[in-house]
PDB file of C-alpha atoms in Angstrom:
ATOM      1  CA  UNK G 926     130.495 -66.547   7.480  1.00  0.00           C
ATOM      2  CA  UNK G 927     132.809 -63.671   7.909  1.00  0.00           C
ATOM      3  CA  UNK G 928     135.583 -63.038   5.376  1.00  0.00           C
ATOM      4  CA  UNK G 929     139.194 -64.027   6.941  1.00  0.00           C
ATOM      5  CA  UNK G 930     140.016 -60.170   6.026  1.00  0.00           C
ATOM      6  CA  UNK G 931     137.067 -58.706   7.150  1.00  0.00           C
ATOM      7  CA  UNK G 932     137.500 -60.512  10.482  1.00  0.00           C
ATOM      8  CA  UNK G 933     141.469 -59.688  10.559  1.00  0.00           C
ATOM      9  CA  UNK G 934     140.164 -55.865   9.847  1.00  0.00           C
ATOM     10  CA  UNK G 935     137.578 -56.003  12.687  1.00  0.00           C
ATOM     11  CA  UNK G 936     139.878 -57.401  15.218  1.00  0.00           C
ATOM     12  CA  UNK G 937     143.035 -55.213  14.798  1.00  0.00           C
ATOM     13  CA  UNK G 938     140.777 -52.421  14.850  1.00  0.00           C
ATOM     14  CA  UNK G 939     138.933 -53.582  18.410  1.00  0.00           C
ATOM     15  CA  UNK G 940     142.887 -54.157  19.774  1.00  0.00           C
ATOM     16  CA  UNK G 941     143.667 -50.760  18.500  1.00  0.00           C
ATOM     17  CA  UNK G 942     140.384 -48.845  19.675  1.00  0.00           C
ATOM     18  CA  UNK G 943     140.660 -51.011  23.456  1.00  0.00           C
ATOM     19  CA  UNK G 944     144.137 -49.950  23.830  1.00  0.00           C
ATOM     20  CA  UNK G 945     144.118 -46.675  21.994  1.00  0.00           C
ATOM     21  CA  UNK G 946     146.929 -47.394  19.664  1.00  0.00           C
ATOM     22  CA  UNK G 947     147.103 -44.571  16.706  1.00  0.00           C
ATOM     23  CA  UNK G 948     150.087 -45.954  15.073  1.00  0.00           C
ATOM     24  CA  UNK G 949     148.373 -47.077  12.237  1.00  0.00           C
ATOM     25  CA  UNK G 950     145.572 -46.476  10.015  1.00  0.00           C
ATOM     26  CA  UNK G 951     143.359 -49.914   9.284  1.00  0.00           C
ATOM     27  CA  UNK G 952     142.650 -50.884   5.308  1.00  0.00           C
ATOM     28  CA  UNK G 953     140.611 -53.041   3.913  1.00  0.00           C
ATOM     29  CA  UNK G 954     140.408 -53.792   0.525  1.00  0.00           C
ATOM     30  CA  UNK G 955     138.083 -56.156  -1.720  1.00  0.00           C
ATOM     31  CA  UNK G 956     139.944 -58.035  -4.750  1.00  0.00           C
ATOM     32  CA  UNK G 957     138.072 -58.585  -8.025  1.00  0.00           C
ATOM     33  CA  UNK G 958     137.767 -62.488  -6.949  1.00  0.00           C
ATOM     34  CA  UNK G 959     135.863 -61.692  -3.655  1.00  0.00           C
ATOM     35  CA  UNK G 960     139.020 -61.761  -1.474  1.00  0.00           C
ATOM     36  CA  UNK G 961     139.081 -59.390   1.103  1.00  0.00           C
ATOM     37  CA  UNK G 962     142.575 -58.502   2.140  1.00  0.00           C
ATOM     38  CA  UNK G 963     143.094 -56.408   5.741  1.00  0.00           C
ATOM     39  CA  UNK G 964     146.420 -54.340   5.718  1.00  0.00           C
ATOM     40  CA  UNK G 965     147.483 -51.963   8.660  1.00  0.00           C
ATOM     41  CA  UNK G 966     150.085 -49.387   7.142  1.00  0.00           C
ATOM     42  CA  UNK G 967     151.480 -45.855   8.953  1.00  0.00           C
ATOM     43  CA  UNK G 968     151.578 -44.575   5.414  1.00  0.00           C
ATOM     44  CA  UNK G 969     149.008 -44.542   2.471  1.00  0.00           C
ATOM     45  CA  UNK G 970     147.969 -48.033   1.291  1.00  0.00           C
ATOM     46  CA  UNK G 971     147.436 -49.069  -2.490  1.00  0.00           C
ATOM     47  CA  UNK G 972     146.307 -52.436  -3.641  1.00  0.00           C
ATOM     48  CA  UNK G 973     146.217 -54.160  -6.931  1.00  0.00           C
ATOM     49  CA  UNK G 974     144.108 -56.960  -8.414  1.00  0.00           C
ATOM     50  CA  UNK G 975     146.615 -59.224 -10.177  1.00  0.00           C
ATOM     51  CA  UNK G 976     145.317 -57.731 -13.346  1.00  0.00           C
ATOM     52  CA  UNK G 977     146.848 -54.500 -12.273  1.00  0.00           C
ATOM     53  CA  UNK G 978     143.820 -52.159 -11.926  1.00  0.00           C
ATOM     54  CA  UNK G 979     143.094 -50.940  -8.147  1.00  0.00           C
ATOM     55  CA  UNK G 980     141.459 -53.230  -5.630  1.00  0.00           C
ATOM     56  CA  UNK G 981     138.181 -51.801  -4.150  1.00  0.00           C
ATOM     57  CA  UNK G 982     138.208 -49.590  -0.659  1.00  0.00           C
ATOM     58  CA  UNK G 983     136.043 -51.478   1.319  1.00  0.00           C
ATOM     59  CA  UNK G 984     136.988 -49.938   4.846  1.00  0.00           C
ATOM     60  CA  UNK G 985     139.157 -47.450   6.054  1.00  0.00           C
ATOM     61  CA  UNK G 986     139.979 -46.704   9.573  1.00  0.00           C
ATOM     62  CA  UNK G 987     141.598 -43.750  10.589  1.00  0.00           C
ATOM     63  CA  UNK G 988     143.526 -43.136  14.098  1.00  0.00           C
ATOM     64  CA  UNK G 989     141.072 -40.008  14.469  1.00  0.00           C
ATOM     65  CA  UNK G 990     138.405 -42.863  14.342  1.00  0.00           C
ATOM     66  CA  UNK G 991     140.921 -45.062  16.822  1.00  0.00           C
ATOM     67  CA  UNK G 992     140.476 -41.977  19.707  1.00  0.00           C
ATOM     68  CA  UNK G 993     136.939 -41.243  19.206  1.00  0.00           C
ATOM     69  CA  UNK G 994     135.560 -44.922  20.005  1.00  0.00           C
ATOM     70  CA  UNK G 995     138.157 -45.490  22.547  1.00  0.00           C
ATOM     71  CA  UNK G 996     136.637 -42.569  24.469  1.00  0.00           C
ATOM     72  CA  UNK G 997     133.346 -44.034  24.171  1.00  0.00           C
ATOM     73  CA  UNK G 998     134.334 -46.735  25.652  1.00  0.00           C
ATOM     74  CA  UNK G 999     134.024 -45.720  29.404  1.00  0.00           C
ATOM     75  CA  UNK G1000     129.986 -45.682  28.097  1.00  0.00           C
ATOM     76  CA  UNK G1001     129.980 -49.442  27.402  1.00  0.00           C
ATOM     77  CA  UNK G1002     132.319 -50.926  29.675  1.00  0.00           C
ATOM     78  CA  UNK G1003     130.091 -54.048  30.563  1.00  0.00           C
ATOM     79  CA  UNK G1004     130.034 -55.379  26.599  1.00  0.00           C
ATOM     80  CA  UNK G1005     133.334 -53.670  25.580  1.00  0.00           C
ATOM     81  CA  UNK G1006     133.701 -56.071  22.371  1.00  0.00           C
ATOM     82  CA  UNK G1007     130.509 -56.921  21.374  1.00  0.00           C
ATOM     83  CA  UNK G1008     129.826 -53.211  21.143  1.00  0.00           C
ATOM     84  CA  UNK G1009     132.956 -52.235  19.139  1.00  0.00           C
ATOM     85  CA  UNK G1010     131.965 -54.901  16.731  1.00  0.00           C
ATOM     86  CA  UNK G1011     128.699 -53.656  16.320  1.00  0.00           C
ATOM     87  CA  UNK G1012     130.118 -50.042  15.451  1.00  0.00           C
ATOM     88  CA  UNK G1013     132.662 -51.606  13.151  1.00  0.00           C
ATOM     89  CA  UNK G1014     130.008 -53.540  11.485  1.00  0.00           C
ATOM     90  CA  UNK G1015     128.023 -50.455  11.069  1.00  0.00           C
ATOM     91  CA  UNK G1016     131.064 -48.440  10.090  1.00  0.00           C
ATOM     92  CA  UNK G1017     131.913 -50.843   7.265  1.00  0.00           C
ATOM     93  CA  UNK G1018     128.062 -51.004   6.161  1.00  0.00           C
ATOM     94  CA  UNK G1019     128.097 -46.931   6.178  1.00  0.00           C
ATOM     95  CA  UNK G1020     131.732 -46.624   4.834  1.00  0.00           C
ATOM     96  CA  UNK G1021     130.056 -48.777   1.531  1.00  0.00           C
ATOM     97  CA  UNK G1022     126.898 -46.995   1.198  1.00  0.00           C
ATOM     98  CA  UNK G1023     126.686 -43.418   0.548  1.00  0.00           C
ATOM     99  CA  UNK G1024     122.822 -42.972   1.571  1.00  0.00           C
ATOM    100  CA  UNK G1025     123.064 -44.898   4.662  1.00  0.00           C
ATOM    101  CA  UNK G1026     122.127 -43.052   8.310  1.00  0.00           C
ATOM    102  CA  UNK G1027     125.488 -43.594  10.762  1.00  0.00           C
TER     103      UNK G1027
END
């Protein structure tokens, strides 16, 4: 089962890719007790664990990415979402492993 942040991370980023809105860039950040916590900020984003040391990156999502997959689109218009949430999938799997091939 997906992670309420995880899924809050991959849906503001398919609204913002579909409609090409670059006001934002898309964070989201893993807590030392598993949460995953999705912010969307215009600035740069810091989060703590409650302990006070940093929470771990897990995805970042720039409005540079935002343009590039919205121009892909016009390439997949007959499965618009399911392909976005492949790519985010595979973006989050690539953003967390150095050595994988994206």
């Amino acid at each position: 089962m997906m992670n309420n942040g995880k899924e809050a991370f991959i849906q503001a980023c398919t609204d913002a890719i579909t409609t090409l809105d670059t006001s934002s860039t898309h964070y989201l950040y893993e807590l030392k007790s598993g949460e995953q916590v999705y912010q969307a900020r215009h600035d740069l984003c810091f989060m703590q664990n409650e302990d006070g040391s940093p929470a771990k990156l897990i995805g970042l999502f720039e409005p540079s990415f935002i343009r590039s997959y919205h121009v892909e689109l016009s390439n997949h218009l007959d499965h618009v979402k399911t392909w976005i949430n492949q790519e985010l999938e595979e973006f989050l799997i690539a953003f967390n492993n150095p050595d994988y091939e994206f």
